[in-house]
Short mmCIF file of C-alpha atoms in Angstrom, two decimals:
data_model
loop_
_atom_site.label_atom_id
_atom_site.label_comp_id
_atom_site.label_asym_id
_atom_site.label_seq_id
_atom_site.Cartn_x
_atom_site.Cartn_y
_atom_site.Cartn_z
CA MET A 2 0.00 0.00 0.00
CA ALA A 3 1.25 3.45 -0.84
CA ALA A 4 1.72 6.06 1.83
CA CYS A 5 3.97 8.69 3.18
CA VAL A 6 5.63 7.42 6.31
CA ALA A 7 5.15 10.47 8.47
CA GLY A 8 1.64 10.77 9.92
CA CYS A 9 -0.20 12.94 7.41
CA SER A 10 -3.77 14.06 7.14
CA LEU A 11 -5.90 12.77 4.29
CA PRO A 12 -6.42 15.12 1.37
CA LYS A 13 -9.88 16.71 1.25
CA ARG A 14 -10.38 16.03 -2.44
CA SER A 15 -9.27 12.39 -2.34
CA THR A 16 -11.25 10.45 -4.92
CA ALA A 17 -13.13 7.20 -5.15
CA CYS A 18 -10.30 4.82 -5.68
CA GLY A 19 -7.38 7.11 -5.05
CA PRO A 20 -4.76 6.30 -2.47
CA CYS A 21 -3.73 8.47 0.48
CA ARG A 22 -1.88 10.96 -1.66
CA CYS A 23 0.46 12.64 0.78
CA SER A 24 3.44 14.92 0.29
CA PRO A 25 6.78 13.30 1.08
CA ARG A 26 7.56 13.94 4.74
CA TRP A 27 10.50 11.75 5.54
CA ILE A 28 11.38 13.93 8.46
CA GLY A 29 10.44 11.59 11.27
CA PRO A 30 12.73 9.59 13.52
CA GLY A 31 14.01 6.29 12.20
CA LEU A 32 15.16 7.70 8.86
CA ALA A 33 18.90 7.46 9.60
CA THR A 34 18.60 3.78 10.56
CA LEU A 35 16.40 3.09 7.54
CA LEU A 36 18.82 4.55 5.03
CA GLU A 37 21.78 2.56 6.37
CA GLY A 38 20.70 -0.64 4.65
CA ALA A 39 18.98 1.01 1.66
CA THR A 40 19.96 0.83 -2.01
CA VAL A 41 18.78 2.89 -4.98
CA CYS A 42 17.47 0.97 -7.99
CA VAL A 43 15.86 1.73 -11.34
CA ALA A 44 13.29 -0.19 -13.39
CA GLU A 45 11.85 0.19 -16.87
CA ARG A 46 8.22 0.44 -18.00
CA HIS A 47 6.23 -2.82 -17.52
CA ALA A 48 8.88 -4.27 -15.19
CA THR A 49 7.50 -6.30 -12.28
CA LEU A 50 8.95 -5.30 -8.92
CA PHE A 51 7.20 -8.10 -7.07
CA ARG A 52 4.25 -10.43 -7.52
CA GLN A 53 1.26 -10.97 -5.23
CA GLY A 54 2.32 -13.67 -2.75
CA ASP A 55 6.08 -12.95 -3.00
CA ARG A 56 8.03 -12.83 0.25
CA ALA A 57 8.01 -9.28 1.65
CA ASP A 58 11.69 -8.97 2.51
CA ARG A 59 11.88 -5.28 1.46
CA PHE A 60 9.78 -2.22 0.75
CA TYR A 61 10.23 0.82 -1.50
CA ILE A 62 10.24 4.62 -1.59
CA VAL A 63 9.47 6.10 -5.02
CA LEU A 64 11.91 8.83 -6.10
CA HIS A 65 10.75 9.13 -9.70
CA GLY A 66 8.09 7.52 -11.94
CA ARG A 67 4.86 5.66 -11.15
CA ILE A 68 4.01 2.14 -10.02
CA ALA A 69 0.68 0.29 -10.31
CA LEU A 70 -0.17 -1.90 -7.33
CA HIS A 71 -2.44 -4.60 -8.71
CA LEU A 72 -4.52 -7.51 -7.55
CA VAL A 73 -4.81 -10.73 -9.47
CA ASN A 74 -7.38 -13.46 -8.93
CA GLU A 75 -7.13 -17.20 -9.42
CA THR A 76 -7.73 -16.97 -13.17
CA GLY A 77 -5.10 -14.29 -13.73
CA ARG A 78 -7.67 -11.50 -14.05
CA GLU A 79 -6.17 -8.22 -12.81
CA SER A 80 -7.33 -4.99 -11.24
CA ILE A 81 -5.34 -1.96 -10.14
CA LEU A 82 -5.58 -1.23 -6.43
CA GLU A 83 -3.82 2.10 -6.66
CA VAL A 84 -1.03 4.03 -8.37
CA VAL A 85 2.04 5.06 -6.36
CA LYS A 86 3.86 8.30 -7.11
CA PRO A 87 7.14 9.99 -6.15
CA GLY A 88 7.51 10.64 -2.43
CA GLU A 89 5.30 7.71 -1.50
CA THR A 90 6.23 4.31 -0.10
CA PHE A 91 4.72 0.90 -0.76
CA GLY A 92 4.93 -2.59 0.65
CA GLU A 93 6.05 -1.73 4.18
CA GLU A 94 2.99 -3.18 5.94
CA ALA A 95 3.53 -6.59 4.29
CA VAL A 96 6.64 -7.05 6.44
CA PHE A 97 4.37 -7.78 9.42
CA ASP A 98 1.81 -10.56 9.71
CA ARG A 99 2.37 -13.21 7.04
CA GLY A 100 5.43 -11.60 5.47
CA VAL A 101 4.11 -11.76 1.90
CA PHE A 102 2.86 -9.06 -0.45
CA SER A 103 -0.95 -9.11 -0.85
CA PHE A 104 -0.67 -7.30 -4.21
CA GLY A 105 1.80 -7.11 -7.09
CA ALA A 106 3.79 -4.02 -8.19
CA ARG A 107 4.41 -3.16 -11.84
CA VAL A 108 6.14 -0.11 -13.34
CA ILE A 109 3.96 2.35 -15.32
CA ASP A 110 6.68 4.90 -16.12
CA PRO A 111 10.43 4.28 -15.74
CA VAL A 112 11.13 4.51 -12.00
CA ARG A 113 13.91 5.30 -9.58
CA LEU A 114 13.37 3.76 -6.15
CA VAL A 115 14.92 3.41 -2.71
CA ARG A 116 14.81 -0.25 -1.67
CA ILE A 117 14.80 -0.80 2.10
CA PRO A 118 15.32 -4.29 3.57
CA ALA A 119 12.59 -5.51 5.94
CA GLU A 120 15.20 -6.26 8.61
CA THR A 121 16.42 -2.64 8.62
CA PHE A 122 12.83 -1.43 8.94
CA LEU A 123 12.18 -3.69 11.94
CA GLN A 124 15.41 -2.50 13.59
CA ALA A 125 14.37 1.13 13.12
CA LEU A 126 11.01 0.38 14.74
CA ALA A 127 12.61 -1.42 17.69
CA ALA A 128 14.99 1.50 18.24
CA ASP A 129 12.51 4.35 18.47
CA PHE A 130 8.93 4.36 19.74
CA ARG A 131 8.21 7.71 18.06
CA PHE A 132 8.93 6.03 14.73
CA VAL A 133 6.53 3.23 15.70
CA THR A 134 3.73 5.72 16.28
CA LEU A 135 4.36 7.37 12.88
CA VAL A 136 4.28 4.03 11.07
CA MET A 137 1.14 2.98 12.97
CA ALA A 138 -0.51 6.28 11.99
CA SER A 139 0.44 5.58 8.39
CA MET A 140 -1.02 2.03 8.54
CA SER A 141 -4.15 3.43 10.12
CA ALA A 142 -4.44 5.96 7.25
CA HIS A 143 -4.12 3.05 4.78
CA LEU A 144 -6.90 1.19 6.53
CA HIS A 145 -9.05 4.30 6.34
CA CYS A 146 -8.32 4.67 2.59
CA LEU A 147 -9.21 1.04 1.92
CA VAL A 148 -12.39 1.32 3.99
CA ARG A 149 -13.32 4.37 1.90
CA GLN A 150 -12.57 2.46 -1.32
CA VAL A 151 -14.78 -0.44 -0.18
CA GLY A 152 -17.51 2.10 0.61
CA GLU A 153 -17.24 3.65 -2.88
CA LEU A 154 -17.41 0.21 -4.52
CA LYS A 155 -20.40 -0.89 -2.42
CA LEU A 156 -22.40 2.33 -2.34
CA LYS A 157 -21.90 3.94 -5.74
CA SER A 158 -22.94 2.99 -9.28
CA THR A 159 -20.26 2.75 -12.00
CA GLU A 160 -21.15 6.21 -13.38
CA GLN A 161 -21.04 7.72 -9.90
CA ARG A 162 -17.59 6.21 -9.29
CA LEU A 163 -16.37 7.69 -12.58
CA ALA A 164 -17.99 11.06 -11.73
CA SER A 165 -16.35 10.98 -8.31
CA TYR A 166 -12.96 10.20 -9.88
CA LEU A 167 -13.28 13.04 -12.43
CA ALA A 168 -14.53 15.52 -9.81
CA GLY A 169 -11.51 14.63 -7.66
CA LEU A 170 -9.19 15.69 -10.49
CA ALA A 171 -10.79 19.13 -10.93
CA PRO A 172 -9.51 22.03 -8.85
CA GLU A 173 -12.66 24.07 -9.63
CA THR A 174 -15.55 24.08 -7.15
CA SER A 175 -18.13 25.60 -9.52
CA GLY A 176 -18.64 26.39 -13.19
CA LYS A 177 -16.88 24.83 -16.18
CA ALA A 178 -13.93 22.44 -15.71
CA ARG A 179 -11.34 20.87 -18.02
CA ILE A 180 -9.98 17.55 -16.79
CA VAL A 181 -7.05 15.54 -18.17
CA LEU A 182 -6.71 11.92 -17.01
CA PRO A 183 -3.40 11.24 -15.25
CA TYR A 184 -3.11 7.75 -16.86
CA GLU A 185 -4.39 5.82 -19.86
CA LYS A 186 -8.15 5.11 -19.84
CA LYS A 187 -7.61 1.37 -19.30
CA VAL A 188 -5.56 2.10 -16.14
CA VAL A 189 -8.32 4.38 -14.83
CA ALA A 190 -10.95 1.70 -15.63
CA SER A 191 -8.96 -0.93 -13.74
CA GLN A 192 -8.48 1.41 -10.78
CA LEU A 193 -12.24 2.02 -10.66
CA GLY A 194 -12.98 -1.71 -10.82
CA MET A 195 -14.48 -1.62 -14.35
CA GLN A 196 -13.82 -3.13 -17.74
CA PRO A 197 -12.82 -0.48 -20.35
CA GLU A 198 -16.19 -0.95 -22.07
CA THR A 199 -18.03 -0.40 -18.77
CA LEU A 200 -16.11 2.85 -18.36
CA SER A 201 -17.20 3.91 -21.86
CA ARG A 202 -20.83 3.15 -21.00
CA ALA A 203 -20.53 5.05 -17.70
CA LEU A 204 -19.00 7.97 -19.58
CA ALA A 205 -21.90 8.00 -22.06
CA LYS A 206 -24.31 8.21 -19.11
CA LEU A 207 -22.41 11.20 -17.73
CA ARG A 208 -23.48 13.25 -20.78
CA LYS A 209 -26.74 13.89 -18.95
CA VAL A 210 -24.80 15.74 -16.25
CA GLY A 211 -22.80 17.78 -18.75
CA VAL A 212 -19.62 15.74 -19.28
CA ARG A 213 -18.15 15.71 -22.83
CA VAL A 214 -14.90 14.14 -24.10
CA CYS A 215 -12.73 15.89 -26.67
CA ASN A 216 -9.35 14.36 -27.57
CA ASP A 217 -8.97 12.65 -24.20
CA VAL A 218 -9.82 15.87 -22.36
CA PHE A 219 -12.99 15.85 -20.25
CA LEU A 220 -15.03 19.03 -20.44
CA VAL A 221 -17.50 19.50 -17.61
CA GLU A 222 -20.31 22.02 -18.01
CA ASP A 223 -20.81 22.54 -14.27
CA ILE A 224 -18.50 20.84 -11.79
CA GLY A 225 -20.97 21.55 -8.97
CA GLN A 226 -23.61 19.52 -10.81
CA LEU A 227 -21.12 16.68 -11.32
CA ARG A 228 -20.22 16.65 -7.62
CA ALA A 229 -23.92 16.60 -6.67
CA PHE A 230 -24.44 13.62 -9.01
CA CYS A 231 -21.79 11.62 -7.08
CA TYR A 232 -24.07 11.60 -4.05
CA ARG A 233 -27.46 10.99 -5.67
CA THR A 234 -29.35 8.09 -4.19
CA ASP A 235 -31.84 7.36 -6.97
CA PHE A 236 -29.87 4.64 -8.68
CA SER A 237 -30.09 0.90 -8.32
CA LYS A 238 -27.07 -1.31 -8.05
CA MET B 6 -12.01 -3.14 11.90
CA ALA B 7 -12.40 -6.49 13.60
CA ALA B 8 -9.43 -8.60 14.55
CA CYS B 9 -7.89 -10.71 17.20
CA VAL B 10 -5.04 -8.82 18.76
CA ALA B 11 -2.49 -11.61 18.81
CA GLY B 12 -0.84 -12.21 15.44
CA CYS B 13 -2.91 -14.90 13.83
CA SER B 14 -2.88 -16.47 10.41
CA LEU B 15 -5.79 -15.86 8.06
CA PRO B 16 -8.36 -18.63 7.79
CA LYS B 17 -8.12 -20.66 4.58
CA ARG B 18 -11.84 -20.53 3.90
CA SER B 19 -12.26 -16.79 4.43
CA THR B 20 -14.93 -15.49 2.09
CA ALA B 21 -15.45 -12.57 -0.24
CA CYS B 22 -16.48 -9.97 2.23
CA GLY B 23 -15.71 -11.77 5.44
CA PRO B 24 -13.41 -10.25 8.00
CA CYS B 25 -10.23 -11.85 9.39
CA ARG B 26 -12.07 -14.34 11.52
CA CYS B 27 -9.51 -15.35 14.13
CA SER B 28 -9.84 -17.29 17.35
CA PRO B 29 -9.41 -15.17 20.46
CA ARG B 30 -5.75 -15.25 21.45
CA TRP B 31 -5.40 -12.63 24.11
CA ILE B 32 -2.29 -14.27 25.35
CA GLY B 33 0.22 -11.70 24.18
CA PRO B 34 2.08 -9.13 26.22
CA GLY B 35 0.25 -5.91 27.04
CA LEU B 36 -2.91 -7.61 28.27
CA ALA B 37 -2.39 -6.78 31.96
CA THR B 38 -1.89 -3.07 31.20
CA LEU B 39 -4.86 -3.06 28.83
CA LEU B 40 -7.28 -4.54 31.33
CA GLU B 41 -6.35 -2.02 34.03
CA GLY B 42 -8.43 0.74 32.49
CA ALA B 43 -11.09 -1.49 30.93
CA THR B 44 -14.79 -1.67 31.75
CA VAL B 45 -17.42 -4.23 30.78
CA CYS B 46 -20.59 -2.93 29.14
CA VAL B 47 -23.73 -4.31 27.54
CA ALA B 48 -25.88 -3.03 24.67
CA GLU B 49 -29.21 -4.05 23.20
CA ARG B 50 -30.13 -4.91 19.60
CA HIS B 51 -29.98 -1.89 17.21
CA ALA B 52 -27.98 0.19 19.72
CA THR B 53 -25.30 2.39 18.17
CA LEU B 54 -21.90 2.04 19.84
CA PHE B 55 -20.36 4.81 17.78
CA ARG B 56 -20.94 6.67 14.51
CA GLN B 57 -18.60 7.11 11.56
CA GLY B 58 -16.53 10.22 12.31
CA ASP B 59 -16.88 9.96 16.13
CA ARG B 60 -13.73 10.52 18.18
CA ALA B 61 -11.88 7.21 18.67
CA ASP B 62 -11.17 7.48 22.38
CA ARG B 63 -11.74 3.75 23.03
CA PHE B 64 -11.95 0.38 21.34
CA TYR B 65 -13.82 -2.84 22.13
CA ILE B 66 -13.43 -6.58 22.64
CA VAL B 67 -16.60 -8.60 21.99
CA LEU B 68 -17.43 -11.11 24.74
CA HIS B 69 -20.92 -12.03 23.51
CA GLY B 70 -23.20 -11.08 20.58
CA ARG B 71 -22.51 -9.55 17.17
CA ILE B 72 -21.81 -6.05 15.90
CA ALA B 73 -22.18 -4.69 12.34
CA LEU B 74 -19.47 -2.25 11.29
CA HIS B 75 -21.07 -0.09 8.65
CA LEU B 76 -20.20 2.67 6.23
CA VAL B 77 -22.50 5.53 5.45
CA ASN B 78 -22.19 7.96 2.55
CA GLU B 79 -23.18 11.60 2.25
CA THR B 80 -26.84 10.77 1.57
CA GLY B 81 -27.17 8.43 4.53
CA ARG B 82 -26.98 5.31 2.35
CA GLU B 83 -25.42 2.43 4.33
CA SER B 84 -23.38 -0.67 3.66
CA ILE B 85 -22.01 -3.24 6.10
CA LEU B 86 -18.23 -3.50 6.06
CA GLU B 87 -18.12 -6.57 8.25
CA VAL B 88 -19.69 -8.33 11.20
CA VAL B 89 -17.71 -8.68 14.44
CA LYS B 90 -18.13 -11.75 16.64
CA PRO B 91 -17.12 -12.86 20.15
CA GLY B 92 -13.36 -12.98 20.72
CA GLU B 93 -12.72 -10.24 18.16
CA THR B 94 -11.81 -6.59 18.67
CA PHE B 95 -12.82 -3.53 16.71
CA GLY B 96 -11.88 0.11 16.48
CA GLU B 97 -8.32 -0.12 17.82
CA GLU B 98 -6.63 1.14 14.63
CA ALA B 99 -8.72 4.34 14.68
CA VAL B 100 -6.79 5.47 17.74
CA PHE B 101 -3.85 6.29 15.50
CA ASP B 102 -3.80 8.72 12.57
CA ARG B 103 -6.79 11.05 12.71
CA GLY B 104 -8.28 9.67 15.92
CA VAL B 105 -11.77 9.19 14.49
CA PHE B 106 -13.71 6.07 13.53
CA SER B 107 -13.93 5.58 9.74
CA PHE B 108 -17.04 3.38 10.17
CA GLY B 109 -19.98 3.13 12.56
CA ALA B 110 -20.79 0.22 14.90
CA ARG B 111 -24.33 -1.04 15.54
CA VAL B 112 -25.49 -4.01 17.61
CA ILE B 113 -27.01 -6.97 15.71
CA ASP B 114 -27.61 -9.25 18.73
CA PRO B 115 -27.50 -8.10 22.36
CA VAL B 116 -23.80 -7.74 23.21
CA ARG B 117 -21.43 -7.84 26.15
CA LEU B 118 -18.20 -5.95 25.51
CA VAL B 119 -14.92 -4.95 27.09
CA ARG B 120 -14.34 -1.22 26.53
CA ILE B 121 -10.67 -0.19 26.55
CA PRO B 122 -9.68 3.50 26.64
CA ALA B 123 -7.37 4.65 23.85
CA GLU B 124 -4.95 6.08 26.42
CA THR B 125 -4.52 2.70 28.11
CA PHE B 126 -3.89 1.08 24.73
CA LEU B 127 -1.18 3.62 23.86
CA GLN B 128 0.45 3.10 27.27
CA ALA B 129 0.53 -0.67 26.72
CA LEU B 130 2.18 -0.15 23.34
CA ALA B 131 4.80 2.21 24.76
CA ALA B 132 5.60 -0.27 27.52
CA ASP B 133 6.32 -3.36 25.44
CA PHE B 134 7.72 -3.67 21.93
CA ARG B 135 6.52 -7.28 21.62
CA PHE B 136 2.98 -5.97 22.03
CA VAL B 137 3.69 -3.39 19.29
CA THR B 138 4.71 -6.12 16.85
CA LEU B 139 1.54 -8.13 17.59
CA VAL B 140 -0.68 -5.10 17.04
CA MET B 141 1.19 -4.22 13.83
CA ALA B 142 0.74 -7.79 12.62
CA SER B 143 -2.96 -7.48 13.36
CA MET B 144 -3.22 -4.16 11.45
CA SER B 145 -1.32 -5.72 8.56
CA ALA B 146 -3.80 -8.62 8.52
CA HIS B 147 -6.64 -6.06 8.38
CA LEU B 148 -5.01 -4.34 5.44
CA HIS B 149 -4.70 -7.70 3.72
CA CYS B 150 -8.40 -8.46 4.36
CA LEU B 151 -9.49 -5.09 2.99
CA VAL B 152 -7.25 -5.48 -0.07
CA ARG B 153 -8.89 -8.88 -0.65
CA GLN B 154 -12.35 -7.35 -0.24
CA VAL B 155 -11.51 -4.61 -2.79
CA GLY B 156 -10.26 -7.35 -5.13
CA GLU B 157 -13.51 -9.30 -4.78
CA LEU B 158 -15.58 -6.18 -5.44
CA LYS B 159 -13.53 -5.20 -8.49
CA LEU B 160 -12.93 -8.60 -10.05
CA LYS B 161 -16.11 -10.58 -9.42
CA SER B 162 -19.69 -10.26 -10.67
CA THR B 163 -22.53 -10.06 -8.13
CA GLU B 164 -23.40 -13.76 -8.58
CA GLN B 165 -19.75 -14.74 -8.17
CA ARG B 166 -19.52 -12.72 -4.94
CA LEU B 167 -22.63 -14.48 -3.64
CA ALA B 168 -21.26 -17.88 -4.76
CA SER B 169 -17.96 -17.12 -3.03
CA TYR B 170 -19.78 -16.12 0.16
CA LEU B 171 -21.90 -19.29 0.15
CA ALA B 172 -18.93 -21.54 -0.67
CA GLY B 173 -17.07 -19.97 2.27
CA LEU B 174 -19.83 -21.10 4.63
CA ALA B 175 -19.73 -24.75 3.50
CA PRO B 176 -17.36 -27.15 5.22
CA GLU B 177 -17.70 -29.67 2.36
CA THR B 178 -15.09 -29.70 -0.43
CA SER B 179 -17.12 -31.84 -2.85
CA GLY B 180 -20.63 -33.20 -3.36
CA LYS B 181 -23.87 -31.87 -1.90
CA ALA B 182 -23.87 -29.08 0.70
CA ARG B 183 -26.49 -27.52 2.99
CA ILE B 184 -25.79 -23.90 3.91
CA VAL B 185 -27.55 -21.74 6.50
CA LEU B 186 -26.90 -17.99 6.39
CA PRO B 187 -25.42 -16.62 9.62
CA TYR B 188 -27.49 -13.41 9.39
CA GLU B 189 -30.66 -12.09 7.78
CA LYS B 190 -30.54 -11.87 3.97
CA LYS B 191 -30.53 -8.05 4.01
CA VAL B 192 -27.41 -8.07 6.25
CA VAL B 193 -25.68 -10.49 3.84
CA ALA B 194 -26.69 -8.31 0.86
CA SER B 195 -25.28 -5.22 2.53
CA GLN B 196 -22.05 -7.05 3.40
CA LEU B 197 -21.68 -8.10 -0.24
CA GLY B 198 -22.30 -4.56 -1.50
CA MET B 199 -25.71 -5.34 -3.04
CA GLN B 200 -29.30 -4.23 -2.70
CA PRO B 201 -31.57 -7.06 -1.42
CA GLU B 202 -33.20 -7.27 -4.88
CA THR B 203 -29.76 -7.60 -6.54
CA LEU B 204 -29.01 -10.49 -4.17
CA SER B 205 -32.29 -12.15 -5.20
CA ARG B 206 -31.37 -11.76 -8.89
CA ALA B 207 -27.86 -13.13 -8.24
CA LEU B 208 -29.40 -16.06 -6.40
CA ALA B 209 -31.73 -16.80 -9.32
CA LYS B 210 -28.67 -16.92 -11.61
CA LEU B 211 -26.97 -19.43 -9.28
CA ARG B 212 -29.67 -21.98 -10.12
CA LYS B 213 -27.63 -22.81 -13.22
CA VAL B 214 -24.79 -23.99 -10.98
CA GLY B 215 -27.08 -26.08 -8.81
CA VAL B 216 -28.04 -23.74 -5.94
CA ARG B 217 -31.61 -24.00 -4.57
CA VAL B 218 -33.24 -22.22 -1.62
CA CYS B 219 -35.64 -24.01 0.69
CA ASN B 220 -36.91 -22.17 3.80
CA ASP B 221 -33.82 -19.98 4.05
CA VAL B 222 -31.53 -23.02 3.69
CA PHE B 223 -29.30 -23.10 0.61
CA LEU B 224 -28.96 -26.54 -0.98
CA VAL B 225 -25.98 -26.91 -3.28
CA GLU B 226 -25.90 -29.81 -5.75
CA ASP B 227 -22.11 -29.87 -6.06
CA ILE B 228 -20.00 -27.55 -3.94
CA GLY B 229 -16.99 -28.17 -6.21
CA GLN B 230 -18.95 -26.79 -9.17
CA LEU B 231 -19.96 -23.75 -7.08
CA ARG B 232 -16.33 -23.08 -6.09
CA ALA B 233 -15.25 -23.37 -9.74
CA PHE B 234 -17.94 -20.84 -10.71
CA CYS B 235 -16.42 -18.27 -8.31
CA TYR B 236 -13.32 -18.12 -10.49
CA ARG B 237 -14.85 -18.17 -13.98
CA THR B 238 -13.68 -15.36 -16.20
CA ASP B 239 -16.42 -15.32 -18.82
CA PHE B 240 -18.57 -12.64 -17.27
CA SER B 241 -18.76 -8.98 -18.00
CA LYS B 242 -18.88 -6.35 -15.30
#
């Protein structure tokens, strides 16, 4: 799971299936110990950093590029859990409990990463209780994000999830908005738990609330109306 | 989130939207400190223990009865995240991070609970690093459960989620099976992220894989066939 390690508050505009997008705040205690055993590594587009079920003997800090954390079921069908960006970490919580990764990690853009061995992480925790509280706060924030994602998946229709995702990308609070997707449409579909064709159907339904697509740019007639649509209750699921 | 506090392995038969159902193993360090500030309380059916967003100044251990942890969106629409049973705890992770509960807790059956103040919990953690590692393992297991739940919601159709839930309740690995739901149908529907009528439609579709309902008992012709259906890929979502 992606997170900043220092205890950070959740962003107000966090979207349906977005992670806890925090600024990098590696200012807490434990950092010196952590970096002792760390190495810097690079990986190309489509490279697999680890697979679901692999032994969690390390975790990562992203310096540059983006990583998709994905789930895979018994038939090999995949879905993106979230996308990790520079300044965020992923995989640290897998060190505890069963010691295996519960998701896979694949490179979207070429990445530069700090790789921290699990053993070093555990030593840093044992050495400083303040560091423990920061990591626990971070795990708690992850739990909150996942609970919110489950809520979105259970309580919203596909078009509402897409509307919520688009609204989360717009800085405007009223009037017209112009939204550019941060990733390819198929990545967004996977992140929202849809097939690409379901996303297209959901998008077609959003025309009624003033959403148009023009060369991969989403033009919203009234962002306030779009936000209101995210919370409508008159849909069946 | 429900969990046993001692680090426990996940059950093999855990279902789609089931929690980490662990046996009570309050044998770890920290227990003596924890119980110092604890009180025992009771609550009747339908009572609200706390609401989503309430300050997390305590957490609970269930001695008797069942609790529904539920999510509520901006319109008041609800969905059950999971059901907590005797020997499990809930709410402890909310103490960290923002200090508020990210879900509400409502009594299903009359309950008897141990109520532990957040302050006592933090003191127990500060006093013993072994206790810290057990609690971190428990939080990691929660994260894993939620990741699995997100995966089920994103990668399975409604009838597959229902099939997975039913298969998880059956001890048999092959042949005929007789399954009794642990809760009312509307609670199961909410747990699976469906409206009651969607559950009925999903159930109707399961007839083709040999599932029949007779007086609230589910009769499965071949549990192996039902399990195989959970992982079929030829559905659109």
